[in-house]
Amino acid sequence: MGTGGRGGLPRGNGTPEGETAGKGSTEGVTATPTATAVSASCQYRCIECNQEAKELYRDYNHGVLKITICKSCQKPVDKYVEYDPVIILINAILCKAQAYRHILFNTEINLHGKLCMFCLLCEAYLRWWQLQDSTQNPDPDDFIRYAKEWDFYRLFAIASLEQAAFFIGIFTFLWVERPITEKKKPNFILLLKALLLSSYGKLLLIPAVIWEHDYTPLCLRLIKVFVLTSNFQAIRVTLNTCRKVSFLAILSGLLLESTVVYFLQRMDWDVGSDCAIYMSQDF
């Protein structure tokens, strides 16, 4: 393969972005590290058939790359190693399974915690903004300002609790769905990372609030659908399961989340009717 200026190709040391080169299996030939050299939960996978692979490509020095061919489907193990990151992002937005496998299995991304925190902040800000919009005060004193600040913290805690309930519902269903006699249980750590990464659509909440217009409620519903679709694809790709199981897992998560929302509203700890909880109002 050529080495042009594409984002996924090596620059200088022959290592694609998000991937590390190994010591090489033959003289003068550099190969990607084996799956066990990375970690048990970060094995290389063929993006087409999901079969495990020992390497993604080989660098024959002088910038000459040869992408590994999958022994199962006879297709390139990961064609995205020579794609620009923007192209990969577009394919992920389109919820292509190949792009999800590339991101989840063949790259090293450690943004799960930061991305989760930022998404929760965006969601808490949206709810806080809706609450303040319904209780405007032209001349608030210091006490009111202090109370509004604590409202934001409270809404952040509520958003975190609902998110946790959604994930617990998914994990519980997947654990029960697997036969008890089956030794191999779902890799919940990898699945959690996949769900956190696939929730990036919540970042669109801030632009939806900044560019406020008459269609904001519709935008929030579309964002909700997009996030759920991304979560659905993440479950399907991570566990290599059928669409039916992934769909039922999402429904289980939504059911438990809606139950938590209901009890919070009964306890008058939530924002009540003044702030529509977009995360649960559509389902």
mmCIF file of C-alpha atoms in Angstrom, residues 104 112 116 163-164 167-168 171 187-199 231 234 238:
data_model
loop_
_atom_site.group_PDB
_atom_site.id
_atom_site.type_symbol
_atom_site.label_atom_id
_atom_site.label_comp_id
_atom_site.label_asym_id
_atom_site.label_seq_id
_atom_site.Cartn_x
_atom_site.Cartn_y
_atom_site.Cartn_z
ATOM 1 C CA LEU A 104 -13.693 -0.673 19.459
ATOM 2 C CA HIS A 112 -14.502 6.844 27.783
ATOM 3 C CA CYS A 116 -19.130 10.244 29.681
ATOM 4 C CA GLN A 163 -27.626 6.837 32.826
ATOM 5 C CA ALA A 164 -26.493 4.233 35.349
ATOM 6 C CA PHE A 167 -26.690 0.632 31.566
ATOM 7 C CA ILE A 168 -27.682 -1.659 34.459
ATOM 8 C CA PHE A 171 -26.285 -5.538 31.480
ATOM 9 C CA ASN A 187 -17.438 -8.796 28.417
ATOM 10 C CA PHE A 188 -19.178 -6.058 30.384
ATOM 11 C CA ILE A 189 -16.067 -3.888 30.627
ATOM 12 C CA LEU A 190 -15.691 -3.748 26.866
ATOM 13 C CA LEU A 191 -19.447 -3.309 26.468
ATOM 14 C CA LEU A 192 -19.461 -0.419 28.944
ATOM 15 C CA LYS A 193 -16.702 1.321 27.000
ATOM 16 C CA ALA A 194 -18.621 0.736 23.770
ATOM 17 C CA LEU A 195 -21.823 2.203 25.246
ATOM 18 C CA LEU A 196 -19.982 5.243 26.578
ATOM 19 C CA LEU A 197 -18.308 5.900 23.239
ATOM 20 C CA SER A 198 -21.543 5.368 21.317
ATOM 21 C CA SER A 199 -23.285 7.995 23.474
ATOM 22 C CA ASN A 231 -26.035 2.162 21.513
ATOM 23 C CA ALA A 234 -22.434 -0.867 19.836
ATOM 24 C CA THR A 238 -19.285 -5.763 20.739
#
